[in-house]
mmCIF file of N, CA and C in Angstrom:
data_model
loop_
_atom_site.group_PDB
_atom_site.id
_atom_site.type_symbol
_atom_site.label_atom_id
_atom_site.label_comp_id
_atom_site.label_asym_id
_atom_site.label_seq_id
_atom_site.Cartn_x
_atom_site.Cartn_y
_atom_site.Cartn_z
ATOM 1 N N MET R 1 83.655 97.632 51.706
ATOM 2 C CA MET R 1 83.287 96.476 52.529
ATOM 3 C C MET R 1 84.297 96.257 53.667
ATOM 4 N N ARG R 2 85.595 96.440 53.360
ATOM 5 C CA ARG R 2 86.613 96.261 54.388
ATOM 6 C C ARG R 2 86.438 97.291 55.516
ATOM 7 N N ASP R 3 86.106 98.527 55.178
ATOM 8 C CA ASP R 3 85.897 99.555 56.192
ATOM 9 C C ASP R 3 84.744 99.189 57.128
ATOM 10 N N LEU R 4 83.681 98.636 56.555
ATOM 11 C CA LEU R 4 82.569 98.206 57.374
ATOM 12 C C LEU R 4 82.956 97.085 58.318
ATOM 13 N N SER R 5 83.748 96.159 57.806
ATOM 14 C CA SER R 5 84.216 95.049 58.624
ATOM 15 C C SER R 5 85.063 95.548 59.813
ATOM 16 N N ILE R 6 85.956 96.504 59.569
ATOM 17 C CA ILE R 6 86.799 97.064 60.621
ATOM 18 C C ILE R 6 85.936 97.812 61.629
ATOM 19 N N HIS R 7 84.968 98.562 61.119
ATOM 20 C CA HIS R 7 84.054 99.326 62.012
ATOM 21 C C HIS R 7 83.286 98.387 62.911
ATOM 22 N N LEU R 8 82.737 97.321 62.360
ATOM 23 C CA LEU R 8 81.970 96.363 63.142
ATOM 24 C C LEU R 8 82.858 95.678 64.173
ATOM 25 N N LYS R 9 84.080 95.329 63.796
ATOM 26 C CA LYS R 9 85.007 94.669 64.720
ATOM 27 C C LYS R 9 85.306 95.621 65.895
ATOM 28 N N ASN R 10 85.546 96.885 65.604
ATOM 29 C CA ASN R 10 85.826 97.848 66.678
ATOM 30 C C ASN R 10 84.627 98.027 67.581
ATOM 31 N N GLN R 11 83.415 98.083 66.990
ATOM 32 C CA GLN R 11 82.199 98.165 67.784
ATOM 33 C C GLN R 11 82.060 96.952 68.669
ATOM 34 N N HIS R 12 82.279 95.785 68.113
ATOM 35 C CA HIS R 12 82.167 94.538 68.851
ATOM 36 C C HIS R 12 83.108 94.540 70.049
ATOM 37 N N ASN R 13 84.341 94.909 69.846
ATOM 38 C CA ASN R 13 85.324 94.911 70.930
ATOM 39 C C ASN R 13 84.965 95.893 72.026
ATOM 40 N N SER R 14 84.487 97.073 71.662
ATOM 41 C CA SER R 14 84.159 98.063 72.680
ATOM 42 C C SER R 14 82.985 97.611 73.545
ATOM 43 N N VAL R 15 82.044 96.886 72.958
ATOM 44 C CA VAL R 15 80.884 96.420 73.709
ATOM 45 C C VAL R 15 81.262 95.318 74.678
ATOM 46 N N TYR R 16 82.110 94.390 74.258
ATOM 47 C CA TYR R 16 82.391 93.204 75.058
ATOM 48 C C TYR R 16 83.526 93.355 76.038
ATOM 49 N N ASN R 17 84.255 94.444 75.955
ATOM 50 C CA ASN R 17 85.390 94.599 76.875
ATOM 51 C C ASN R 17 85.016 95.327 78.164
ATOM 52 N N LYS R 18 83.736 95.605 78.360
ATOM 53 C CA LYS R 18 83.270 96.273 79.568
ATOM 54 C C LYS R 18 82.904 95.223 80.626
ATOM 55 N N PRO R 19 83.611 95.174 81.736
ATOM 56 C CA PRO R 19 83.213 94.226 82.772
ATOM 57 C C PRO R 19 81.830 94.562 83.303
ATOM 58 N N PRO R 20 80.970 93.560 83.470
ATOM 59 C CA PRO R 20 79.616 93.847 83.909
ATOM 60 C C PRO R 20 79.506 94.395 85.306
ATOM 61 N N TRP R 21 80.484 94.161 86.144
ATOM 62 C CA TRP R 21 80.350 94.624 87.514
ATOM 63 C C TRP R 21 80.535 96.138 87.655
ATOM 64 N N THR R 22 80.825 96.817 86.550
ATOM 65 C CA THR R 22 80.826 98.283 86.603
ATOM 66 C C THR R 22 79.406 98.818 86.406
ATOM 67 N N THR R 23 78.485 97.947 86.061
ATOM 68 C CA THR R 23 77.104 98.311 85.862
ATOM 69 C C THR R 23 76.295 97.826 87.069
ATOM 70 N N PRO R 24 75.501 98.704 87.687
ATOM 71 C CA PRO R 24 74.705 98.242 88.831
ATOM 72 C C PRO R 24 73.702 97.158 88.424
ATOM 73 N N LEU R 25 73.511 96.192 89.289
ATOM 74 C CA LEU R 25 72.563 95.112 89.031
ATOM 75 C C LEU R 25 71.149 95.594 89.341
ATOM 76 N N GLN R 26 70.267 95.532 88.337
ATOM 77 C CA GLN R 26 68.874 95.897 88.543
ATOM 78 C C GLN R 26 68.046 94.640 88.824
ATOM 79 N N VAL R 27 67.620 94.512 90.059
ATOM 80 C CA VAL R 27 66.807 93.347 90.468
ATOM 81 C C VAL R 27 65.338 93.722 90.264
ATOM 82 N N VAL R 28 64.666 92.956 89.419
ATOM 83 C CA VAL R 28 63.244 93.201 89.144
ATOM 84 C C VAL R 28 62.380 92.589 90.229
ATOM 85 N N MET R 29 62.758 91.370 90.647
ATOM 86 C CA MET R 29 62.066 90.695 91.759
ATOM 87 C C MET R 29 62.999 89.634 92.318
ATOM 88 N N GLN R 30 62.801 89.314 93.588
ATOM 89 C CA GLN R 30 63.512 88.189 94.184
ATOM 90 C C GLN R 30 62.751 87.712 95.411
ATOM 91 N N ASP R 31 62.862 86.447 95.654
ATOM 92 C CA ASP R 31 62.343 85.827 96.861
ATOM 93 C C ASP R 31 63.364 84.838 97.347
ATOM 94 N N ASP R 32 62.963 83.895 98.166
ATOM 95 C CA ASP R 32 63.898 82.937 98.754
ATOM 96 C C ASP R 32 64.344 81.853 97.768
ATOM 97 N N PHE R 33 63.681 81.772 96.629
ATOM 98 C CA PHE R 33 63.926 80.692 95.673
ATOM 99 C C PHE R 33 64.581 81.132 94.374
ATOM 100 N N MET R 34 64.270 82.357 93.944
ATOM 101 C CA MET R 34 64.751 82.821 92.654
ATOM 102 C C MET R 34 64.805 84.351 92.623
ATOM 103 N N ALA R 35 65.396 84.867 91.566
ATOM 104 C CA ALA R 35 65.417 86.306 91.311
ATOM 105 C C ALA R 35 65.300 86.529 89.820
ATOM 106 N N VAL R 36 64.858 87.691 89.451
ATOM 107 C CA VAL R 36 64.799 88.120 88.048
ATOM 108 C C VAL R 36 65.586 89.417 87.992
ATOM 109 N N ILE R 37 66.594 89.438 87.108
ATOM 110 C CA ILE R 37 67.435 90.641 86.975
ATOM 111 C C ILE R 37 67.324 91.133 85.530
ATOM 112 N N ASN R 38 67.583 92.429 85.374
ATOM 113 C CA ASN R 38 67.555 93.056 84.060
ATOM 114 C C ASN R 38 68.987 93.164 83.560
ATOM 115 N N LYS R 39 69.329 92.359 82.543
ATOM 116 C CA LYS R 39 70.691 92.381 81.988
ATOM 117 C C LYS R 39 70.792 93.478 80.934
ATOM 118 N N PRO R 40 71.729 94.393 81.082
ATOM 119 C CA PRO R 40 71.913 95.420 80.058
ATOM 120 C C PRO R 40 72.524 94.808 78.787
ATOM 121 N N GLN R 41 72.352 95.474 77.682
ATOM 122 C CA GLN R 41 72.966 95.062 76.429
ATOM 123 C C GLN R 41 74.483 95.106 76.546
ATOM 124 N N GLY R 42 75.153 94.209 75.818
ATOM 125 C CA GLY R 42 76.591 94.239 75.737
ATOM 126 C C GLY R 42 77.328 93.427 76.773
ATOM 127 N N ILE R 43 76.627 92.792 77.677
ATOM 128 C CA ILE R 43 77.283 91.994 78.718
ATOM 129 C C ILE R 43 77.101 90.527 78.407
ATOM 130 N N PRO R 44 78.196 89.796 78.230
ATOM 131 C CA PRO R 44 78.055 88.340 77.991
ATOM 132 C C PRO R 44 77.546 87.664 79.262
ATOM 133 N N VAL R 45 76.755 86.632 79.099
ATOM 134 C CA VAL R 45 76.195 85.907 80.220
ATOM 135 C C VAL R 45 77.130 84.834 80.728
ATOM 136 N N ILE R 46 77.727 84.084 79.798
ATOM 137 C CA ILE R 46 78.648 83.007 80.205
ATOM 138 C C ILE R 46 79.874 83.000 79.312
ATOM 139 N N GLY R 47 80.877 82.270 79.740
ATOM 140 C CA GLY R 47 82.003 81.943 78.860
ATOM 141 C C GLY R 47 83.196 82.844 78.906
ATOM 142 N N GLU R 48 83.135 83.998 79.527
ATOM 143 C CA GLU R 48 84.284 84.871 79.543
ATOM 144 C C GLU R 48 84.551 85.292 80.985
ATOM 145 N N SER R 49 85.781 85.679 81.266
ATOM 146 C CA SER R 49 86.127 86.044 82.632
ATOM 147 C C SER R 49 85.351 87.256 83.113
ATOM 148 N N HIS R 50 84.890 88.110 82.201
ATOM 149 C CA HIS R 50 84.083 89.260 82.583
ATOM 150 C C HIS R 50 82.597 89.057 82.291
ATOM 151 N N SER R 51 82.167 87.823 82.194
ATOM 152 C CA SER R 51 80.735 87.525 81.964
ATOM 153 C C SER R 51 79.947 87.688 83.252
ATOM 154 N N LEU R 52 78.647 87.799 83.090
ATOM 155 C CA LEU R 52 77.775 87.942 84.253
ATOM 156 C C LEU R 52 77.848 86.773 85.218
ATOM 157 N N SER R 53 77.942 85.540 84.660
ATOM 158 C CA SER R 53 77.992 84.384 85.556
ATOM 159 C C SER R 53 79.285 84.347 86.383
ATOM 160 N N MET R 54 80.343 85.019 85.903
ATOM 161 C CA MET R 54 81.625 84.999 86.611
ATOM 162 C C MET R 54 81.821 86.252 87.477
ATOM 163 N N SER R 55 80.908 87.192 87.397
ATOM 164 C CA SER R 55 81.089 88.464 88.103
ATOM 165 C C SER R 55 80.542 88.371 89.543
ATOM 166 N N PRO R 56 80.964 89.288 90.383
ATOM 167 C CA PRO R 56 80.444 89.322 91.756
ATOM 168 C C PRO R 56 79.017 89.899 91.867
ATOM 169 N N LEU R 57 78.411 90.299 90.747
ATOM 170 C CA LEU R 57 77.076 90.887 90.781
ATOM 171 C C LEU R 57 76.061 89.958 91.381
ATOM 172 N N LEU R 58 76.113 88.675 91.029
ATOM 173 C CA LEU R 58 75.093 87.751 91.515
ATOM 174 C C LEU R 58 75.183 87.556 93.049
ATOM 175 N N ASP R 59 76.374 87.854 93.609
ATOM 176 C CA ASP R 59 76.545 87.756 95.070
ATOM 177 C C ASP R 59 75.775 88.862 95.795
ATOM 178 N N GLN R 60 75.355 89.903 95.051
ATOM 179 C CA GLN R 60 74.593 90.986 95.660
ATOM 180 C C GLN R 60 73.147 90.591 95.992
ATOM 181 N N LEU R 61 72.693 89.487 95.398
ATOM 182 C CA LEU R 61 71.315 89.046 95.675
ATOM 183 C C LEU R 61 71.212 88.539 97.090
ATOM 184 N N GLN R 62 70.040 88.646 97.664
ATOM 185 C CA GLN R 62 69.795 88.131 99.024
ATOM 186 C C GLN R 62 69.994 86.623 99.028
ATOM 187 N N LYS R 63 70.634 86.129 100.052
ATOM 188 C CA LYS R 63 70.869 84.677 100.181
ATOM 189 C C LYS R 63 69.557 83.974 100.525
ATOM 190 N N SER R 64 69.407 82.750 100.050
ATOM 191 C CA SER R 64 68.258 81.949 100.378
ATOM 192 C C SER R 64 68.427 81.298 101.730
ATOM 193 N N SER R 65 67.351 81.193 102.484
ATOM 194 C CA SER R 65 67.391 80.522 103.790
ATOM 195 C C SER R 65 66.908 79.090 103.681
ATOM 196 N N GLN R 66 66.617 78.625 102.469
ATOM 197 C CA GLN R 66 66.111 77.266 102.261
ATOM 198 C C GLN R 66 67.209 76.224 102.493
ATOM 199 N N SER R 67 66.825 75.034 102.878
ATOM 200 C CA SER R 67 67.807 73.984 103.182
ATOM 201 C C SER R 67 68.579 73.539 101.943
ATOM 202 N N ASP R 68 68.021 73.726 100.742
ATOM 203 C CA ASP R 68 68.732 73.325 99.534
ATOM 204 C C ASP R 68 69.281 74.532 98.772
ATOM 205 N N ALA R 69 69.624 75.594 99.528
ATOM 206 C CA ALA R 69 70.156 76.811 98.922
ATOM 207 C C ALA R 69 71.466 76.522 98.181
ATOM 208 N N LEU R 70 71.621 77.171 97.070
ATOM 209 C CA LEU R 70 72.870 77.080 96.311
ATOM 210 C C LEU R 70 73.930 77.914 96.977
ATOM 211 N N GLY R 71 75.188 77.542 96.829
ATOM 212 C CA GLY R 71 76.281 78.339 97.384
ATOM 213 C C GLY R 71 76.354 79.708 96.750
ATOM 214 N N LYS R 72 76.041 79.774 95.451
ATOM 215 C CA LYS R 72 76.012 81.029 94.705
ATOM 216 C C LYS R 72 74.829 80.933 93.750
ATOM 217 N N PRO R 73 74.049 81.985 93.614
ATOM 218 C CA PRO R 73 72.928 81.955 92.680
ATOM 219 C C PRO R 73 73.404 81.595 91.267
ATOM 220 N N ARG R 74 72.574 80.848 90.521
ATOM 221 C CA ARG R 74 72.938 80.412 89.170
ATOM 222 C C ARG R 74 71.932 80.903 88.149
ATOM 223 N N LEU R 75 72.474 81.333 87.009
ATOM 224 C CA LEU R 75 71.611 81.725 85.907
ATOM 225 C C LEU R 75 70.933 80.484 85.342
ATOM 226 N N VAL R 76 69.654 80.600 85.034
ATOM 227 C CA VAL R 76 68.872 79.445 84.563
ATOM 228 C C VAL R 76 68.889 79.357 83.042
ATOM 229 N N HIS R 77 69.073 80.465 82.381
ATOM 230 C CA HIS R 77 69.089 80.514 80.910
ATOM 231 C C HIS R 77 70.059 81.597 80.461
ATOM 232 N N ARG R 78 70.167 81.758 79.137
ATOM 233 C CA ARG R 78 71.118 82.755 78.615
ATOM 234 C C ARG R 78 70.414 83.773 77.738
ATOM 235 N N LEU R 79 71.069 84.884 77.584
ATOM 236 C CA LEU R 79 70.722 85.885 76.560
ATOM 237 C C LEU R 79 71.989 86.215 75.838
ATOM 238 N N ASP R 80 71.922 86.400 74.544
ATOM 239 C CA ASP R 80 73.114 86.774 73.790
ATOM 240 C C ASP R 80 73.673 88.081 74.328
ATOM 241 N N ALA R 81 74.972 88.274 74.232
ATOM 242 C CA ALA R 81 75.614 89.459 74.772
ATOM 243 C C ALA R 81 75.002 90.759 74.225
ATOM 244 N N PRO R 82 74.701 90.874 72.934
ATOM 245 C CA PRO R 82 74.121 92.144 72.455
ATOM 246 C C PRO R 82 72.687 92.378 72.922
ATOM 247 N N THR R 83 72.049 91.367 73.485
ATOM 248 C CA THR R 83 70.642 91.449 73.868
ATOM 249 C C THR R 83 70.503 91.835 75.338
ATOM 250 N N GLY R 84 69.661 92.796 75.605
ATOM 251 C CA GLY R 84 69.313 93.146 76.970
ATOM 252 C C GLY R 84 67.980 92.512 77.307
ATOM 253 N N GLY R 85 67.732 92.301 78.555
ATOM 254 C CA GLY R 85 66.428 91.751 78.959
ATOM 255 C C GLY R 85 66.504 91.058 80.298
ATOM 256 N N LEU R 86 65.415 90.393 80.645
ATOM 257 C CA LEU R 86 65.292 89.737 81.931
ATOM 258 C C LEU R 86 65.986 88.387 81.958
ATOM 259 N N LEU R 87 66.702 88.126 83.028
ATOM 260 C CA LEU R 87 67.356 86.856 83.282
ATOM 261 C C LEU R 87 66.812 86.275 84.585
ATOM 262 N N VAL R 88 66.533 84.985 84.561
ATOM 263 C CA VAL R 88 66.055 84.283 85.759
ATOM 264 C C VAL R 88 67.241 83.628 86.426
ATOM 265 N N VAL R 89 67.324 83.815 87.755
ATOM 266 C CA VAL R 89 68.412 83.316 88.562
ATOM 267 C C VAL R 89 67.831 82.418 89.650
ATOM 268 N N ALA R 90 68.357 81.203 89.735
ATOM 269 C CA ALA R 90 67.904 80.282 90.803
ATOM 270 C C ALA R 90 68.746 80.463 92.036
ATOM 271 N N LYS R 91 68.105 80.344 93.200
ATOM 272 C CA LYS R 91 68.808 80.417 94.483
ATOM 273 C C LYS R 91 68.826 79.089 95.242
ATOM 274 N N THR R 92 68.001 78.115 94.783
ATOM 275 C CA THR R 92 67.987 76.795 95.415
ATOM 276 C C THR R 92 68.132 75.719 94.343
ATOM 277 N N HIS R 93 68.530 74.544 94.765
ATOM 278 C CA HIS R 93 68.673 73.410 93.812
ATOM 279 C C HIS R 93 67.292 73.081 93.227
ATOM 280 N N THR R 94 66.266 73.058 94.037
ATOM 281 C CA THR R 94 64.925 72.736 93.553
ATOM 282 C C THR R 94 64.443 73.765 92.517
ATOM 283 N N ALA R 95 64.608 75.040 92.818
ATOM 284 C CA ALA R 95 64.205 76.100 91.890
ATOM 285 C C ALA R 95 64.979 75.985 90.588
ATOM 286 N N GLU R 96 66.278 75.729 90.664
ATOM 287 C CA GLU R 96 67.098 75.595 89.472
ATOM 288 C C GLU R 96 66.577 74.464 88.571
ATOM 289 N N SER R 97 66.325 73.315 89.178
ATOM 290 C CA SER R 97 65.850 72.163 88.423
ATOM 291 C C SER R 97 64.503 72.455 87.736
ATOM 292 N N LYS R 98 63.549 72.988 88.510
ATOM 293 C CA LYS R 98 62.210 73.264 87.961
ATOM 294 C C LYS R 98 62.240 74.354 86.918
ATOM 295 N N LEU R 99 63.030 75.386 87.142
ATOM 296 C CA LEU R 99 63.120 76.485 86.160
ATOM 297 C C LEU R 99 63.790 76.052 84.884
ATOM 298 N N ARG R 100 64.846 75.242 84.978
ATOM 299 C CA ARG R 100 65.519 74.747 83.771
ATOM 300 C C ARG R 100 64.559 73.889 82.943
ATOM 301 N N ILE R 101 63.771 73.049 83.595
ATOM 302 C CA ILE R 101 62.788 72.229 82.880
ATOM 303 C C ILE R 101 61.765 73.111 82.197
ATOM 304 N N ALA R 102 61.312 74.129 82.907
ATOM 305 C CA ALA R 102 60.313 75.054 82.313
ATOM 306 C C ALA R 102 60.855 75.726 81.061
ATOM 307 N N PHE R 103 62.118 76.144 81.102
ATOM 308 C CA PHE R 103 62.724 76.755 79.899
ATOM 309 C C PHE R 103 62.917 75.740 78.783
ATOM 310 N N GLN R 104 63.402 74.530 79.139
ATOM 311 C CA GLN R 104 63.643 73.491 78.120
ATOM 312 C C GLN R 104 62.339 73.065 77.430
ATOM 313 N N GLU R 105 61.277 73.005 78.191
ATOM 314 C CA GLU R 105 59.976 72.601 77.637
ATOM 315 C C GLU R 105 59.202 73.752 77.087
ATOM 316 N N ARG R 106 59.840 74.912 77.026
ATOM 317 C CA ARG R 106 59.264 76.133 76.455
ATOM 318 C C ARG R 106 57.937 76.536 77.144
ATOM 319 N N LEU R 107 57.899 76.332 78.445
ATOM 320 C CA LEU R 107 56.751 76.764 79.216
ATOM 321 C C LEU R 107 56.829 78.241 79.607
ATOM 322 N N VAL R 108 58.026 78.791 79.477
ATOM 323 C CA VAL R 108 58.257 80.206 79.776
ATOM 324 C C VAL R 108 58.021 81.011 78.491
ATOM 325 N N LYS R 109 57.164 81.974 78.563
ATOM 326 C CA LYS R 109 56.835 82.826 77.384
ATOM 327 C C LYS R 109 57.785 84.027 77.387
ATOM 328 N N LYS R 110 58.523 84.185 76.282
ATOM 329 C CA LYS R 110 59.437 85.303 76.151
ATOM 330 C C LYS R 110 58.806 86.334 75.218
ATOM 331 N N ARG R 111 59.009 87.615 75.545
ATOM 332 C CA ARG R 111 58.509 88.696 74.687
ATOM 333 C C ARG R 111 59.575 89.636 74.305
#
């Protein structure tokens, strides 16, 4: 049991110590209001200095020309670090507000 615990700890550390900005950002879609990106497995979304929300990757998205554009695009929801999948990113205050409500009220269908 101890060997398994050490093995899992080592696996955990190797996955989370990779800064996300070494991985190219795959943009699935984007417009002036929002973007959808494909987050690879093993990248934390928030909370760490090398998390996606803290990385320069989101700066690669096209800037919004809307009057309520955010200074930096913001993630609307989270995915656990071991989970890969689509992340929605808001580019305007209005889009952020509406998208957060849609996720909170479970109007967004996840598969």
